[in-house]
């Protein structure tokens, strides 16, 4: 079980993240952007981050974005996110993506 910090302002998708990862055996905390993250993995809604994408320090990071917004994807990769995927892939593969980051970390 891993501690997951989810920076996901969209309440509908945040509840999906929490429900899905909790069912996969992880402990999930929903945290506001800009908060210090104390977790094993951080999950970040890059669309909500706006043009100033900042990678949470000290933890493996999974960012997701709208598949049509390649500029956001590029900014997240430049900011050092460990894994950046479209929202649709995040919805389909969330537990596997978090597990992949845990293996890398």
N, CA, C and O atoms as CSV, one atom per row, in Angstrom:
chain,resi,resn,atom,element,x,y,z
A,1,UNK,N,N,0.845,-1.186,0.000
A,1,UNK,CA,C,0.000,0.000,0.000
A,1,UNK,C,C,0.883,1.239,0.000
A,1,UNK,O,O,1.865,1.317,0.738
A,2,UNK,N,N,0.528,2.189,-0.821
A,2,UNK,CA,C,1.276,3.433,-0.916
A,2,UNK,C,C,0.400,4.603,-0.485
A,2,UNK,O,O,-0.827,4.553,-0.565
A,3,UNK,N,N,1.066,5.648,-0.031
A,3,UNK,CA,C,0.363,6.902,0.267
A,3,UNK,C,C,0.394,7.744,-1.009
A,3,UNK,O,O,1.461,8.039,-1.548
A,4,UNK,N,N,-0.779,8.119,-1.472
A,4,UNK,CA,C,-0.910,8.877,-2.713
A,4,UNK,C,C,-1.491,10.247,-2.394
A,4,UNK,O,O,-2.545,10.346,-1.767
A,5,UNK,N,N,-0.806,11.305,-2.824
A,5,UNK,CA,C,-1.333,12.664,-2.727
A,5,UNK,C,C,-1.929,13.010,-4.082
A,5,UNK,O,O,-1.231,12.987,-5.096
A,6,UNK,N,N,-3.210,13.327,-4.102
A,6,UNK,CA,C,-3.898,13.655,-5.346
A,6,UNK,C,C,-4.201,15.148,-5.383
A,6,UNK,O,O,-4.977,15.655,-4.574
A,7,UNK,N,N,-3.587,15.835,-6.322
A,7,UNK,CA,C,-3.829,17.260,-6.532
A,7,UNK,C,C,-4.757,17.345,-7.740
A,7,UNK,O,O,-4.320,17.525,-8.877
A,8,UNK,N,N,-6.054,17.210,-7.458
A,8,UNK,CA,C,-7.072,17.101,-8.505
A,8,UNK,C,C,-8.268,17.962,-8.089
A,8,UNK,O,O,-9.149,17.486,-7.373
A,9,UNK,N,N,-8.310,19.221,-8.529
A,9,UNK,CA,C,-9.385,20.128,-8.111
A,9,UNK,C,C,-10.779,19.742,-8.602
A,9,UNK,O,O,-11.768,20.081,-7.953
A,10,UNK,N,N,-10.880,19.046,-9.725
A,10,UNK,CA,C,-12.170,18.621,-10.252
A,10,UNK,C,C,-12.746,17.563,-9.305
A,10,UNK,O,O,-12.258,16.433,-9.262
A,11,UNK,N,N,-13.781,17.932,-8.551
A,11,UNK,CA,C,-14.312,17.052,-7.510
A,11,UNK,C,C,-14.805,15.718,-8.055
A,11,UNK,O,O,-14.654,14.690,-7.394
A,12,UNK,N,N,-15.391,15.716,-9.243
A,12,UNK,CA,C,-15.861,14.470,-9.835
A,12,UNK,C,C,-14.686,13.530,-10.107
A,12,UNK,O,O,-14.718,12.363,-9.717
A,13,UNK,N,N,-13.657,14.039,-10.773
A,13,UNK,CA,C,-12.516,13.175,-11.097
A,13,UNK,C,C,-11.705,12.856,-9.843
A,13,UNK,O,O,-11.142,11.767,-9.736
A,14,UNK,N,N,-11.638,13.788,-8.897
A,14,UNK,CA,C,-10.930,13.529,-7.640
A,14,UNK,C,C,-11.563,12.352,-6.907
A,14,UNK,O,O,-10.854,11.512,-6.352
A,15,UNK,N,N,-12.892,12.289,-6.902
A,15,UNK,CA,C,-13.549,11.169,-6.228
A,15,UNK,C,C,-13.272,9.866,-6.959
A,15,UNK,O,O,-13.150,8.816,-6.327
A,16,UNK,N,N,-13.172,9.917,-8.280
A,16,UNK,CA,C,-12.818,8.724,-9.067
A,16,UNK,C,C,-11.397,8.278,-8.739
A,16,UNK,O,O,-11.148,7.084,-8.570
A,17,UNK,N,N,-10.465,9.222,-8.649
A,17,UNK,CA,C,-9.085,8.898,-8.289
A,17,UNK,C,C,-9.048,8.244,-6.911
A,17,UNK,O,O,-8.433,7.195,-6.722
A,18,UNK,N,N,-9.707,8.874,-5.968
A,18,UNK,CA,C,-9.687,8.352,-4.595
A,18,UNK,C,C,-10.322,6.965,-4.527
A,18,UNK,O,O,-9.756,6.055,-3.922
A,19,UNK,N,N,-11.473,6.801,-5.132
A,19,UNK,CA,C,-12.177,5.521,-5.102
A,19,UNK,C,C,-11.359,4.416,-5.783
A,19,UNK,O,O,-11.217,3.319,-5.242
A,20,UNK,N,N,-10.834,4.708,-6.953
A,20,UNK,CA,C,-10.091,3.697,-7.721
A,20,UNK,C,C,-8.812,3.278,-7.019
A,20,UNK,O,O,-8.517,2.087,-6.917
A,21,UNK,N,N,-8.047,4.256,-6.532
A,21,UNK,CA,C,-6.771,3.919,-5.893
A,21,UNK,C,C,-6.971,3.313,-4.508
A,21,UNK,O,O,-6.173,2.481,-4.077
A,22,UNK,N,N,-8.019,3.716,-3.812
A,22,UNK,CA,C,-8.326,3.096,-2.521
A,22,UNK,C,C,-8.700,1.630,-2.734
A,22,UNK,O,O,-8.262,0.762,-1.979
A,23,UNK,N,N,-9.500,1.354,-3.751
A,23,UNK,CA,C,-9.882,-0.030,-4.068
A,23,UNK,C,C,-8.664,-0.875,-4.446
A,23,UNK,O,O,-8.665,-2.092,-4.262
A,24,UNK,N,N,-7.624,-0.221,-4.977
A,24,UNK,CA,C,-6.397,-0.928,-5.346
A,24,UNK,C,C,-5.459,-1.088,-4.144
A,24,UNK,O,O,-4.370,-1.647,-4.274
A,25,UNK,N,N,-5.886,-0.595,-2.974
A,25,UNK,CA,C,-5.113,-0.797,-1.753
A,25,UNK,C,C,-4.244,0.359,-1.324
A,25,UNK,O,O,-3.418,0.209,-0.424
A,26,UNK,N,N,-4.412,1.510,-1.947
A,26,UNK,CA,C,-3.601,2.679,-1.600
A,26,UNK,C,C,-4.366,3.605,-0.656
A,26,UNK,O,O,-5.596,3.596,-0.612
A,27,UNK,N,N,-3.618,4.395,0.088
A,27,UNK,CA,C,-4.188,5.427,0.953
A,27,UNK,C,C,-4.111,6.738,0.186
A,27,UNK,O,O,-3.018,7.172,-0.178
A,28,UNK,N,N,-5.239,7.373,-0.063
A,28,UNK,CA,C,-5.294,8.560,-0.917
A,28,UNK,C,C,-5.722,9.777,-0.118
A,28,UNK,O,O,-6.718,9.744,0.603
A,29,UNK,N,N,-4.951,10.857,-0.256
A,29,UNK,CA,C,-5.310,12.143,0.344
A,29,UNK,C,C,-5.469,13.157,-0.780
A,29,UNK,O,O,-4.585,13.308,-1.623
A,30,UNK,N,N,-6.595,13.843,-0.783
A,30,UNK,CA,C,-6.817,14.924,-1.738
A,30,UNK,C,C,-6.210,16.188,-1.142
A,30,UNK,O,O,-6.568,16.594,-0.036
A,31,UNK,N,N,-5.292,16.808,-1.879
A,31,UNK,CA,C,-4.599,17.987,-1.358
A,31,UNK,C,C,-4.681,19.133,-2.362
A,31,UNK,O,O,-4.703,18.896,-3.570
A,32,UNK,N,N,-4.727,20.366,-1.875
A,32,UNK,CA,C,-4.757,21.511,-2.789
A,32,UNK,C,C,-3.394,21.750,-3.430
A,32,UNK,O,O,-2.358,21.406,-2.861
A,33,UNK,N,N,-3.411,22.340,-4.610
A,33,UNK,CA,C,-2.171,22.695,-5.298
A,33,UNK,C,C,-1.361,23.634,-4.417
A,33,UNK,O,O,-1.919,24.471,-3.708
A,34,UNK,N,N,-0.052,23.490,-4.468
A,34,UNK,CA,C,0.834,24.341,-3.691
A,34,UNK,C,C,1.100,23.837,-2.293
A,34,UNK,O,O,1.894,24.428,-1.561
A,35,UNK,N,N,0.444,22.746,-1.908
A,35,UNK,CA,C,0.640,22.164,-0.584
A,35,UNK,C,C,1.865,21.262,-0.603
A,35,UNK,O,O,2.102,20.565,-1.590
A,36,UNK,N,N,2.641,21.267,0.465
A,36,UNK,CA,C,3.765,20.337,0.567
A,36,UNK,C,C,3.199,18.922,0.570
A,36,UNK,O,O,2.249,18.620,1.291
A,37,UNK,N,N,3.794,18.066,-0.243
A,37,UNK,CA,C,3.292,16.709,-0.413
A,37,UNK,C,C,4.153,15.737,0.366
A,37,UNK,O,O,5.360,15.641,0.142
A,38,UNK,N,N,3.524,15.016,1.283
A,38,UNK,CA,C,4.198,13.950,2.007
A,38,UNK,C,C,3.504,12.657,1.633
A,38,UNK,O,O,2.511,12.270,2.249
A,39,UNK,N,N,4.035,11.990,0.617
A,39,UNK,CA,C,3.410,10.785,0.100
A,39,UNK,C,C,4.459,9.964,-0.638
A,39,UNK,O,O,5.604,10.386,-0.799
A,40,UNK,N,N,4.046,8.794,-1.078
A,40,UNK,CA,C,4.929,7.947,-1.878
A,40,UNK,C,C,4.822,8.288,-3.360
A,40,UNK,O,O,5.763,8.069,-4.123
A,41,UNK,N,N,3.665,8.829,-3.765
A,41,UNK,CA,C,3.395,9.207,-5.155
A,41,UNK,C,C,2.476,10.418,-5.149
A,41,UNK,O,O,1.585,10.521,-4.305
A,42,UNK,N,N,2.690,11.339,-6.092
A,42,UNK,CA,C,1.771,12.469,-6.281
A,42,UNK,C,C,1.104,12.327,-7.642
A,42,UNK,O,O,1.761,12.062,-8.649
A,43,UNK,N,N,-0.210,12.508,-7.653
A,43,UNK,CA,C,-1.002,12.497,-8.878
A,43,UNK,C,C,-1.506,13.919,-9.082
A,43,UNK,O,O,-2.129,14.492,-8.188
A,44,UNK,N,N,-1.237,14.498,-10.268
A,44,UNK,CA,C,-1.532,15.908,-10.497
A,44,UNK,C,C,-2.364,16.100,-11.764
A,44,UNK,O,O,-2.011,15.602,-12.833
A,45,UNK,N,N,-3.464,16.825,-11.630
A,45,UNK,CA,C,-4.273,17.242,-12.771
A,45,UNK,C,C,-3.564,18.433,-13.412
A,45,UNK,O,O,-3.619,19.547,-12.892
A,46,UNK,N,N,-2.911,18.198,-14.523
A,46,UNK,CA,C,-2.108,19.240,-15.166
A,46,UNK,C,C,-2.961,20.323,-15.802
A,46,UNK,O,O,-2.509,21.461,-15.928
A,47,UNK,N,N,-4.177,20.002,-16.204
A,47,UNK,CA,C,-5.060,21.021,-16.778
A,47,UNK,C,C,-5.379,22.088,-15.743
A,47,UNK,O,O,-5.458,23.273,-16.069
A,48,UNK,N,N,-5.561,21.673,-14.507
A,48,UNK,CA,C,-5.868,22.612,-13.433
A,48,UNK,C,C,-4.638,23.403,-13.009
A,48,UNK,O,O,-4.766,24.479,-12.426
A,49,UNK,N,N,-3.447,22.882,-13.296
A,49,UNK,CA,C,-2.213,23.550,-12.891
A,49,UNK,C,C,-1.971,24.822,-13.695
A,49,UNK,O,O,-1.229,25.704,-13.262
A,50,UNK,N,N,-2.596,24.917,-14.861
A,50,UNK,CA,C,-2.417,26.097,-15.694
A,50,UNK,C,C,-1.046,26.135,-16.342
A,50,UNK,O,O,-0.356,25.116,-16.382
A,51,UNK,N,N,-0.641,27.285,-16.848
A,51,UNK,CA,C,0.615,27.369,-17.595
A,51,UNK,C,C,1.870,27.216,-16.733
A,51,UNK,O,O,2.950,26.943,-17.256
A,52,UNK,N,N,1.733,27.388,-15.425
A,52,UNK,CA,C,2.899,27.285,-14.541
A,52,UNK,C,C,2.914,25.932,-13.839
A,52,UNK,O,O,2.740,25.848,-12.623
A,53,UNK,N,N,3.124,24.887,-14.614
A,53,UNK,CA,C,3.145,23.535,-14.078
A,53,UNK,C,C,4.349,23.383,-13.164
A,53,UNK,O,O,5.483,23.636,-13.572
A,54,UNK,N,N,4.102,22.968,-11.924
A,54,UNK,CA,C,5.179,22.764,-10.954
A,54,UNK,C,C,5.121,21.325,-10.472
A,54,UNK,O,O,4.063,20.829,-10.086
A,55,UNK,N,N,6.256,20.669,-10.499
A,55,UNK,CA,C,6.346,19.283,-10.041
A,55,UNK,C,C,6.495,19.272,-8.529
A,55,UNK,O,O,7.378,19.943,-7.995
A,56,UNK,N,N,5.641,18.514,-7.821
A,56,UNK,CA,C,5.833,18.379,-6.374
A,56,UNK,C,C,7.211,17.775,-6.090
A,56,UNK,O,O,7.609,16.801,-6.728
A,57,UNK,N,N,7.923,18.347,-5.148
A,57,UNK,CA,C,9.301,17.936,-4.869
A,57,UNK,C,C,9.341,16.673,-4.015
A,57,UNK,O,O,8.512,16.469,-3.128
A,58,UNK,N,N,10.317,15.842,-4.307
A,58,UNK,CA,C,10.630,14.724,-3.433
A,58,UNK,C,C,9.822,13.458,-3.587
A,58,UNK,O,O,10.041,12.502,-2.843
A,59,UNK,N,N,8.890,13.417,-4.530
A,59,UNK,CA,C,8.094,12.204,-4.728
A,59,UNK,C,C,7.953,11.916,-6.216
A,59,UNK,O,O,7.973,12.840,-7.029
A,60,UNK,N,N,7.810,10.642,-6.583
A,60,UNK,CA,C,7.506,10.332,-7.984
A,60,UNK,C,C,6.180,10.983,-8.362
A,60,UNK,O,O,5.258,11.034,-7.548
A,61,UNK,N,N,6.081,11.477,-9.583
A,61,UNK,CA,C,4.900,12.236,-9.984
A,61,UNK,C,C,4.253,11.685,-11.241
A,61,UNK,O,O,4.922,11.337,-12.214
A,62,UNK,N,N,2.936,11.617,-11.191
A,62,UNK,CA,C,2.103,11.211,-12.320
A,62,UNK,C,C,1.202,12.383,-12.654
A,62,UNK,O,O,0.351,12.767,-11.853
A,63,UNK,N,N,1.386,12.948,-13.832
A,63,UNK,CA,C,0.547,14.052,-14.270
A,63,UNK,C,C,-0.363,13.599,-15.389
A,63,UNK,O,O,0.030,12.780,-16.220
A,64,UNK,N,N,-1.579,14.127,-15.420
A,64,UNK,CA,C,-2.488,13.807,-16.515
A,64,UNK,C,C,-3.069,15.089,-17.082
A,64,UNK,O,O,-3.191,16.092,-16.379
A,65,UNK,N,N,-3.430,15.049,-18.374
A,65,UNK,CA,C,-3.838,16.242,-19.114
A,65,UNK,C,C,-4.868,15.861,-20.171
A,65,UNK,O,O,-5.050,14.683,-20.479
A,66,UNK,N,N,-5.535,16.861,-20.717
A,66,UNK,CA,C,-6.443,16.644,-21.838
A,66,UNK,C,C,-5.619,16.242,-23.056
A,66,UNK,O,O,-4.622,16.895,-23.363
A,67,UNK,N,N,-6.015,15.183,-23.753
A,67,UNK,CA,C,-5.210,14.651,-24.851
A,67,UNK,C,C,-4.952,15.658,-25.973
A,67,UNK,O,O,-4.025,15.470,-26.761
A,68,UNK,N,N,-5.733,16.694,-26.056
A,68,UNK,CA,C,-5.525,17.687,-27.112
A,68,UNK,C,C,-4.560,18.792,-26.692
A,68,UNK,O,O,-4.147,19.600,-27.524
A,69,UNK,N,N,-4.200,18.835,-25.424
A,69,UNK,CA,C,-3.356,19.918,-24.896
A,69,UNK,C,C,-1.889,19.467,-24.801
A,69,UNK,O,O,-1.367,19.234,-23.711
A,70,UNK,N,N,-1.255,19.352,-25.943
A,70,UNK,CA,C,0.128,18.869,-25.959
A,70,UNK,C,C,1.104,19.878,-25.353
A,70,UNK,O,O,2.190,19.495,-24.919
A,71,UNK,N,N,0.734,21.155,-25.316
A,71,UNK,CA,C,1.595,22.148,-24.667
A,71,UNK,C,C,1.716,21.855,-23.167
A,71,UNK,O,O,2.803,21.943,-22.598
A,72,UNK,N,N,0.608,21.511,-22.544
A,72,UNK,CA,C,0.634,21.167,-21.119
A,72,UNK,C,C,1.487,19.923,-20.901
A,72,UNK,O,O,2.286,19.874,-19.966
A,73,UNK,N,N,1.322,18.927,-21.751
A,73,UNK,CA,C,2.142,17.716,-21.654
A,73,UNK,C,C,3.621,18.075,-21.721
A,73,UNK,O,O,4.416,17.616,-20.901
A,74,UNK,N,N,3.982,18.889,-22.691
A,74,UNK,CA,C,5.386,19.267,-22.869
A,74,UNK,C,C,5.929,20.030,-21.664
A,74,UNK,O,O,7.058,19.791,-21.237
A,75,UNK,N,N,5.127,20.951,-21.113
A,75,UNK,CA,C,5.565,21.713,-19.936
A,75,UNK,C,C,5.769,20.793,-18.735
A,75,UNK,O,O,6.715,20.973,-17.967
A,76,UNK,N,N,4.895,19.819,-18.573
A,76,UNK,CA,C,5.029,18.875,-17.454
A,76,UNK,C,C,6.283,18.026,-17.610
A,76,UNK,O,O,6.993,17.777,-16.635
A,77,UNK,N,N,6.552,17.588,-18.814
A,77,UNK,CA,C,7.765,16.806,-19.051
A,77,UNK,C,C,9.005,17.656,-18.782
A,77,UNK,O,O,9.978,17.169,-18.206
A,78,UNK,N,N,8.975,18.906,-19.190
A,78,UNK,CA,C,10.097,19.808,-18.936
A,78,UNK,C,C,10.247,20.101,-17.449
A,78,UNK,O,O,11.358,20.326,-16.970
A,79,UNK,N,N,9.139,20.099,-16.716
A,79,UNK,CA,C,9.183,20.351,-15.275
A,79,UNK,C,C,9.692,19.129,-14.503
A,79,UNK,O,O,9.943,19.218,-13.301
A,80,UNK,N,N,9.845,17.993,-15.187
A,80,UNK,CA,C,10.414,16.817,-14.549
A,80,UNK,C,C,9.429,15.791,-14.021
A,80,UNK,O,O,9.808,14.931,-13.226
A,81,UNK,N,N,8.175,15.861,-14.445
A,81,UNK,CA,C,7.227,14.834,-14.035
A,81,UNK,C,C,7.738,13.473,-14.508
A,81,UNK,O,O,8.262,13.351,-15.615
A,82,UNK,N,N,7.583,12.461,-13.668
A,82,UNK,CA,C,8.085,11.137,-13.997
A,82,UNK,C,C,7.251,10.440,-15.065
A,82,UNK,O,O,7.780,9.693,-15.888
A,83,UNK,N,N,5.962,10.686,-15.045
A,83,UNK,CA,C,5.055,10.055,-15.999
A,83,UNK,C,C,3.950,11.050,-16.317
A,83,UNK,O,O,3.343,11.622,-15.412
A,84,UNK,N,N,3.691,11.256,-17.605
A,84,UNK,CA,C,2.669,12.200,-18.053
A,84,UNK,C,C,1.790,11.474,-19.066
A,84,UNK,O,O,2.273,11.003,-20.096
A,85,UNK,N,N,0.492,11.388,-18.764
A,85,UNK,CA,C,-0.423,10.623,-19.614
A,85,UNK,C,C,-1.705,11.411,-19.868
A,85,UNK,O,O,-2.060,12.288,-19.080
A,86,UNK,N,N,-2.402,11.104,-20.963
A,86,UNK,CA,C,-3.704,11.732,-21.188
A,86,UNK,C,C,-4.715,11.289,-20.116
A,86,UNK,O,O,-4.588,10.208,-19.540
A,87,UNK,N,N,-5.707,12.131,-19.865
A,87,UNK,CA,C,-6.730,11.839,-18.860
A,87,UNK,C,C,-7.425,10.499,-19.135
A,87,UNK,O,O,-7.730,9.762,-18.198
A,88,UNK,N,N,-7.673,10.182,-20.395
A,88,UNK,CA,C,-8.354,8.927,-20.725
A,88,UNK,C,C,-7.517,7.718,-20.296
A,88,UNK,O,O,-8.065,6.737,-19.792
A,89,UNK,N,N,-6.215,7.778,-20.488
A,89,UNK,CA,C,-5.346,6.684,-20.047
A,89,UNK,C,C,-5.306,6.633,-18.521
A,89,UNK,O,O,-5.303,5.553,-17.930
A,90,UNK,N,N,-5.276,7.788,-17.897
A,90,UNK,CA,C,-5.295,7.853,-16.435
A,90,UNK,C,C,-6.551,7.155,-15.907
A,90,UNK,O,O,-6.474,6.375,-14.958
A,91,UNK,N,N,-7.686,7.427,-16.507
A,91,UNK,CA,C,-8.943,6.823,-16.069
A,91,UNK,C,C,-8.933,5.305,-16.241
A,91,UNK,O,O,-9.453,4.575,-15.397
A,92,UNK,N,N,-8.342,4.838,-17.329
A,92,UNK,CA,C,-8.315,3.395,-17.618
A,92,UNK,C,C,-7.277,2.630,-16.808
A,92,UNK,O,O,-7.535,1.505,-16.380
A,93,UNK,N,N,-6.094,3.234,-16.592
A,93,UNK,CA,C,-4.943,2.493,-16.073
A,93,UNK,C,C,-4.400,3.025,-14.749
A,93,UNK,O,O,-3.259,2.733,-14.393
A,94,UNK,N,N,-5.177,3.781,-14.032
A,94,UNK,CA,C,-4.711,4.482,-12.833
A,94,UNK,C,C,-3.909,3.605,-11.858
A,94,UNK,O,O,-2.783,3.974,-11.525
A,95,UNK,N,N,-4.429,2.471,-11.389
A,95,UNK,CA,C,-3.642,1.665,-10.438
A,95,UNK,C,C,-2.321,1.165,-11.027
A,95,UNK,O,O,-1.299,1.153,-10.340
A,96,UNK,N,N,-2.340,0.758,-12.284
A,96,UNK,CA,C,-1.111,0.271,-12.928
A,96,UNK,C,C,-0.086,1.389,-13.074
A,96,UNK,O,O,1.111,1.153,-12.907
A,97,UNK,N,N,-0.536,2.600,-13.383
A,97,UNK,CA,C,0.377,3.733,-13.518
A,97,UNK,C,C,1.024,4.070,-12.181
A,97,UNK,O,O,2.227,4.325,-12.123
A,98,UNK,N,N,0.242,4.074,-11.112
A,98,UNK,CA,C,0.790,4.341,-9.784
A,98,UNK,C,C,1.780,3.242,-9.402
A,98,UNK,O,O,2.854,3.531,-8.875
A,99,UNK,N,N,1.424,1.990,-9.663
A,99,UNK,CA,C,2.337,0.879,-9.364
A,99,UNK,C,C,3.644,1.010,-10.136
A,99,UNK,O,O,4.717,0.719,-9.608
A,100,UNK,N,N,3.548,1.446,-11.379
A,100,UNK,CA,C,4.759,1.648,-12.193
A,100,UNK,C,C,5.675,2.701,-11.556
A,100,UNK,O,O,6.892,2.526,-11.502
A,101,UNK,N,N,5.082,3.783,-11.082
A,101,UNK,CA,C,5.887,4.812,-10.412
A,101,UNK,C,C,6.513,4.295,-9.122
A,101,UNK,O,O,7.652,4.636,-8.802
A,102,UNK,N,N,5.786,3.488,-8.393
A,102,UNK,CA,C,6.319,2.925,-7.148
A,102,UNK,C,C,7.518,2.028,-7.439
A,102,UNK,O,O,8.478,2.009,-6.669
A,103,UNK,N,N,7.472,1.296,-8.528
A,103,UNK,CA,C,8.599,0.449,-8.918
A,103,UNK,C,C,9.818,1.280,-9.279
A,103,UNK,O,O,10.949,0.887,-8.994
A,104,UNK,N,N,9.590,2.433,-9.908
A,104,UNK,CA,C,10.694,3.303,-10.305
A,104,UNK,C,C,11.306,4.035,-9.114
A,104,UNK,O,O,12.510,4.290,-9.075
A,105,UNK,N,N,10.443,4.371,-8.135
A,105,UNK,CA,C,10.858,5.208,-7.007
A,105,UNK,C,C,11.651,4.470,-6.006
A,105,UNK,O,O,12.069,5.047,-5.002
